[in-house]
Amino acid sequence: MMGVNDIRNDALLERYLIGDLTIKEIEIVEKAFVEYSELKVELREIELSFTTYALANAIEPDPTTKPMLMAFLNYTERLKGGEKITFPPELNEHTKIEDYKEWLDRSDLQETTYDAVHGHIIGHTENRTNLIVWLRYGAAEEVHTDEYEKFFIVEGTCNIVLDDKEVHSLKAGDYFAVPLHVSHRVEVTSNIPCKIILERKKAA
C-alpha cells in the first residue's frame, strides 16, 4: 500500500478530484482514506482551492450563448414532435419580408417573455442556420472566422458597428452581411425590440 507521502508526491489527491485516475489508482486512494484520516482533510482543502481558483478565473459567457442554446434545444424538441424540416431562402440584398411570411406568421414562432435576446430556429443544415431573433438592447461584440453572419431587419431599428468605428444603421427591410474576421456588435436604436432574420453560413 502506498504511503501518505507517495500519494502526495504523485498528486493522486488532485487527480482523484478531476477524475484522472485509473481504477487501480482510485482503489489505492480510497483505501488510503481509511488508513490515513488526514488525507480526507487534505482532499477537502484541495477541493476548496480548486473551487476558489475556478471562481476567480471564471469567464463571463457571451449573453447570446444561452438564448442560442435554448433555440437549438427548442428546435430539436419541435422536430421530435413531428415538425417537418424546412429550408428558408438564403438572405441576400434582394430579400423581402414576404419571403419569410411562412415562418413569421406561425403562432409558435412568436416573441415570448425574455430578458435581452430570444430566438427561434426556422431552418438548419450542416452549412447554414436561419433564425428569427429578437434583440431588446443589442448583441455583444464578436468576430466570426469560419462563418458568414447576415442580418435582415423585420421590425425595429439597429446599428451594426464594425471594428468599433464603422456604423451601419438598419431599419425594417434592410439587409447586411458581416465580413469575416471583422469585429462587430449590434445596438438596438428603436423603442421596440429589433426583430431580425439571422443567417449563419459556413465559409467555403
Short mmCIF file of C-alpha atoms in Angstrom, two decimals:
data_model
loop_
_atom_site.label_atom_id
_atom_site.label_comp_id
_atom_site.label_asym_id
_atom_site.label_seq_id
_atom_site.Cartn_x
_atom_site.Cartn_y
_atom_site.Cartn_z
CA MET A 1 0.00 0.00 0.00
CA MET A 2 1.27 3.49 -0.86
CA GLY A 3 2.21 5.78 1.97
CA VAL A 4 0.90 9.28 2.57
CA ASN A 5 3.98 10.94 1.08
CA ASP A 6 3.81 8.77 -2.04
CA ILE A 7 0.18 9.81 -2.59
CA ARG A 8 1.09 13.47 -2.13
CA ASN A 9 4.18 13.33 -4.33
CA ASP A 10 2.25 11.66 -7.16
CA ALA A 11 -0.56 14.26 -6.88
CA LEU A 12 -3.08 11.46 -6.55
CA LEU A 13 -5.48 13.56 -4.49
CA GLU A 14 -5.59 16.29 -7.16
CA ARG A 15 -6.00 13.71 -9.90
CA TYR A 16 -8.69 11.96 -7.86
CA LEU A 17 -10.71 15.19 -7.76
CA ILE A 18 -10.54 15.77 -11.51
CA GLY A 19 -11.24 12.13 -12.42
CA ASP A 20 -7.81 11.45 -13.88
CA LEU A 21 -7.01 8.16 -12.10
CA THR A 22 -7.14 4.57 -13.27
CA ILE A 23 -9.43 2.15 -11.44
CA LYS A 24 -6.42 0.71 -9.63
CA GLU A 25 -5.26 4.17 -8.51
CA ILE A 26 -8.76 5.02 -7.28
CA GLU A 27 -8.75 1.88 -5.15
CA ILE A 28 -5.35 2.86 -3.69
CA VAL A 29 -6.54 6.36 -2.79
CA GLU A 30 -9.83 5.21 -1.28
CA LYS A 31 -8.05 2.59 0.85
CA ALA A 32 -5.64 5.31 1.98
CA PHE A 33 -8.61 7.43 3.13
CA VAL A 34 -9.49 4.65 5.57
CA GLU A 35 -5.92 4.26 6.77
CA TYR A 36 -4.95 7.94 6.91
CA SER A 37 -7.79 10.23 8.01
CA GLU A 38 -5.68 13.34 7.37
CA LEU A 39 -5.92 12.64 3.64
CA LYS A 40 -9.67 13.33 3.73
CA VAL A 41 -8.96 16.73 5.28
CA GLU A 42 -6.36 17.45 2.59
CA LEU A 43 -8.79 16.38 -0.11
CA ARG A 44 -11.40 18.88 1.14
CA GLU A 45 -8.75 21.63 1.25
CA ILE A 46 -7.64 20.86 -2.31
CA GLU A 47 -11.26 20.83 -3.48
CA LEU A 48 -11.81 24.23 -1.86
CA SER A 49 -8.69 25.67 -3.50
CA PHE A 50 -9.79 24.31 -6.90
CA THR A 51 -13.21 25.93 -6.45
CA THR A 52 -11.70 29.24 -5.34
CA TYR A 53 -9.36 29.27 -8.35
CA ALA A 54 -12.17 28.41 -10.76
CA LEU A 55 -14.39 31.20 -9.44
CA ALA A 56 -11.56 33.72 -9.53
CA ASN A 57 -10.77 32.87 -13.16
CA ALA A 58 -14.30 32.30 -14.42
CA ILE A 59 -15.10 33.84 -17.80
CA GLU A 60 -18.45 35.58 -18.16
CA PRO A 61 -20.27 33.82 -21.02
CA ASP A 62 -21.47 35.81 -24.00
CA PRO A 63 -25.07 36.90 -23.24
CA THR A 64 -26.25 35.38 -26.52
CA THR A 65 -24.86 31.93 -25.76
CA LYS A 66 -27.72 30.73 -23.55
CA PRO A 67 -30.53 32.04 -25.81
CA MET A 68 -28.94 30.40 -28.85
CA LEU A 69 -28.51 27.12 -27.00
CA MET A 70 -32.15 27.28 -25.90
CA ALA A 71 -33.17 27.92 -29.51
CA PHE A 72 -31.36 24.76 -30.64
CA LEU A 73 -32.94 22.71 -27.84
CA ASN A 74 -36.37 24.07 -28.74
CA TYR A 75 -35.81 23.26 -32.42
CA THR A 76 -34.76 19.71 -31.56
CA GLU A 77 -37.92 19.21 -29.50
CA ARG A 78 -40.07 20.58 -32.32
CA LEU A 79 -38.55 18.09 -34.77
CA LYS A 80 -39.08 15.25 -32.29
CA GLY A 81 -42.70 16.35 -32.05
CA GLY A 82 -43.17 15.85 -35.78
CA GLU A 83 -42.36 19.25 -37.27
CA LYS A 84 -41.14 18.90 -40.84
CA ILE A 85 -37.72 20.32 -41.70
CA THR A 86 -37.99 23.48 -43.79
CA PHE A 87 -35.44 25.32 -45.88
CA PRO A 88 -35.84 29.10 -45.73
CA PRO A 89 -34.33 31.04 -48.63
CA GLU A 90 -30.81 32.37 -48.17
CA LEU A 91 -30.56 36.00 -47.18
CA ASN A 92 -29.27 38.43 -49.81
CA GLU A 93 -29.63 42.03 -50.92
CA HIS A 94 -32.92 41.18 -52.69
CA THR A 95 -34.61 39.55 -49.67
CA LYS A 96 -38.10 40.80 -48.78
CA ILE A 97 -40.12 40.33 -45.59
CA GLU A 98 -42.71 38.35 -47.58
CA ASP A 99 -40.05 35.73 -48.35
CA TYR A 100 -40.27 34.66 -44.69
CA LYS A 101 -44.02 35.02 -44.22
CA GLU A 102 -44.37 31.24 -43.75
CA TRP A 103 -42.30 31.43 -40.56
CA LEU A 104 -43.09 34.95 -39.40
CA ASP A 105 -46.82 34.17 -39.29
CA ARG A 106 -46.50 30.94 -37.31
CA SER A 107 -48.09 31.25 -33.86
CA ASP A 108 -45.45 29.03 -32.23
CA LEU A 109 -42.60 31.17 -33.51
CA GLN A 110 -43.62 34.42 -31.90
CA GLU A 111 -41.87 36.51 -29.26
CA THR A 112 -42.11 35.20 -25.72
CA THR A 113 -41.02 36.65 -22.39
CA TYR A 114 -37.26 37.17 -22.33
CA ASP A 115 -34.62 39.47 -20.84
CA ALA A 116 -32.45 40.60 -23.73
CA VAL A 117 -32.29 38.02 -26.52
CA HIS A 118 -34.76 35.47 -27.83
CA GLY A 119 -34.68 33.29 -30.93
CA HIS A 120 -36.36 30.51 -32.89
CA ILE A 121 -34.54 28.37 -35.44
CA ILE A 122 -36.53 28.13 -38.67
CA GLY A 123 -34.00 26.20 -40.74
CA HIS A 124 -30.85 24.24 -40.04
CA THR A 125 -28.49 22.26 -42.28
CA GLU A 126 -24.85 21.27 -41.99
CA ASN A 127 -23.81 24.52 -43.65
CA ARG A 128 -26.49 27.05 -42.77
CA THR A 129 -28.74 28.07 -39.88
CA ASN A 130 -31.58 30.60 -40.06
CA LEU A 131 -33.31 32.07 -37.03
CA ILE A 132 -35.90 34.65 -36.11
CA VAL A 133 -34.22 36.71 -33.39
CA TRP A 134 -35.47 39.45 -31.08
CA LEU A 135 -32.90 41.82 -29.57
CA ARG A 136 -34.11 44.11 -26.81
CA TYR A 137 -30.84 46.02 -26.41
CA GLY A 138 -28.35 44.57 -28.86
CA ALA A 139 -25.72 41.85 -29.20
CA ALA A 140 -22.22 41.79 -27.75
CA GLU A 141 -19.11 42.24 -29.84
CA GLU A 142 -17.87 39.15 -31.66
CA VAL A 143 -15.72 38.04 -34.59
CA HIS A 144 -16.51 35.20 -36.99
CA THR A 145 -13.63 33.36 -38.63
CA ASP A 146 -15.39 30.41 -40.24
CA GLU A 147 -18.97 31.50 -40.94
CA TYR A 148 -20.74 34.43 -42.54
CA GLU A 149 -23.35 36.24 -40.47
CA LYS A 150 -26.17 38.00 -42.30
CA PHE A 151 -28.95 40.20 -40.94
CA PHE A 152 -32.34 41.08 -42.36
CA ILE A 153 -34.41 43.51 -40.28
CA VAL A 154 -38.12 42.72 -39.89
CA GLU A 155 -39.15 45.20 -37.18
CA GLY A 156 -37.43 47.98 -35.25
CA THR A 157 -34.07 49.56 -36.00
CA CYS A 158 -30.46 48.91 -35.04
CA ASN A 159 -26.87 49.86 -35.70
CA ILE A 160 -24.30 47.26 -36.66
CA VAL A 161 -20.90 48.61 -35.66
CA LEU A 162 -17.80 47.21 -37.37
CA ASP A 163 -14.38 47.47 -35.71
CA ASP A 164 -15.83 49.94 -33.22
CA LYS A 165 -15.90 52.72 -35.84
CA GLU A 166 -17.94 51.88 -38.96
CA VAL A 167 -21.67 52.24 -38.20
CA HIS A 168 -24.40 50.78 -40.40
CA SER A 169 -27.91 51.97 -39.46
CA LEU A 170 -30.60 49.47 -40.40
CA LYS A 171 -34.41 49.57 -40.49
CA ALA A 172 -37.15 47.11 -41.47
CA GLY A 173 -36.42 45.68 -44.90
CA ASP A 174 -32.66 46.28 -44.73
CA TYR A 175 -30.06 43.55 -45.30
CA PHE A 176 -26.47 43.47 -44.07
CA ALA A 177 -23.71 40.85 -44.32
CA VAL A 178 -20.84 40.97 -41.83
CA PRO A 179 -17.40 40.31 -43.37
CA LEU A 180 -15.24 37.52 -41.95
CA HIS A 181 -12.59 38.41 -39.35
CA VAL A 182 -14.25 41.74 -38.53
CA SER A 183 -15.26 42.69 -35.02
CA HIS A 184 -18.93 43.68 -34.85
CA ARG A 185 -21.73 44.37 -32.40
CA VAL A 186 -25.41 45.25 -32.63
CA GLU A 187 -27.03 48.23 -30.90
CA VAL A 188 -30.83 48.44 -30.91
CA THR A 189 -31.94 52.02 -31.64
CA SER A 190 -35.73 51.63 -31.60
CA ASN A 191 -38.18 51.75 -28.70
CA ILE A 192 -39.28 48.23 -29.57
CA PRO A 193 -37.09 45.10 -29.81
CA CYS A 194 -35.35 44.66 -33.13
CA LYS A 195 -36.77 41.61 -34.88
CA ILE A 196 -34.28 40.04 -37.25
CA ILE A 197 -33.92 37.13 -39.63
CA LEU A 198 -30.40 35.97 -38.82
CA GLU A 199 -28.38 33.65 -41.02
CA ARG A 200 -25.10 31.96 -40.18
CA LYS A 201 -23.46 30.15 -43.07
CA LYS A 202 -20.18 28.26 -43.10
CA ALA A 203 -17.45 29.89 -45.12
CA ALA A 204 -16.34 27.82 -48.08
#
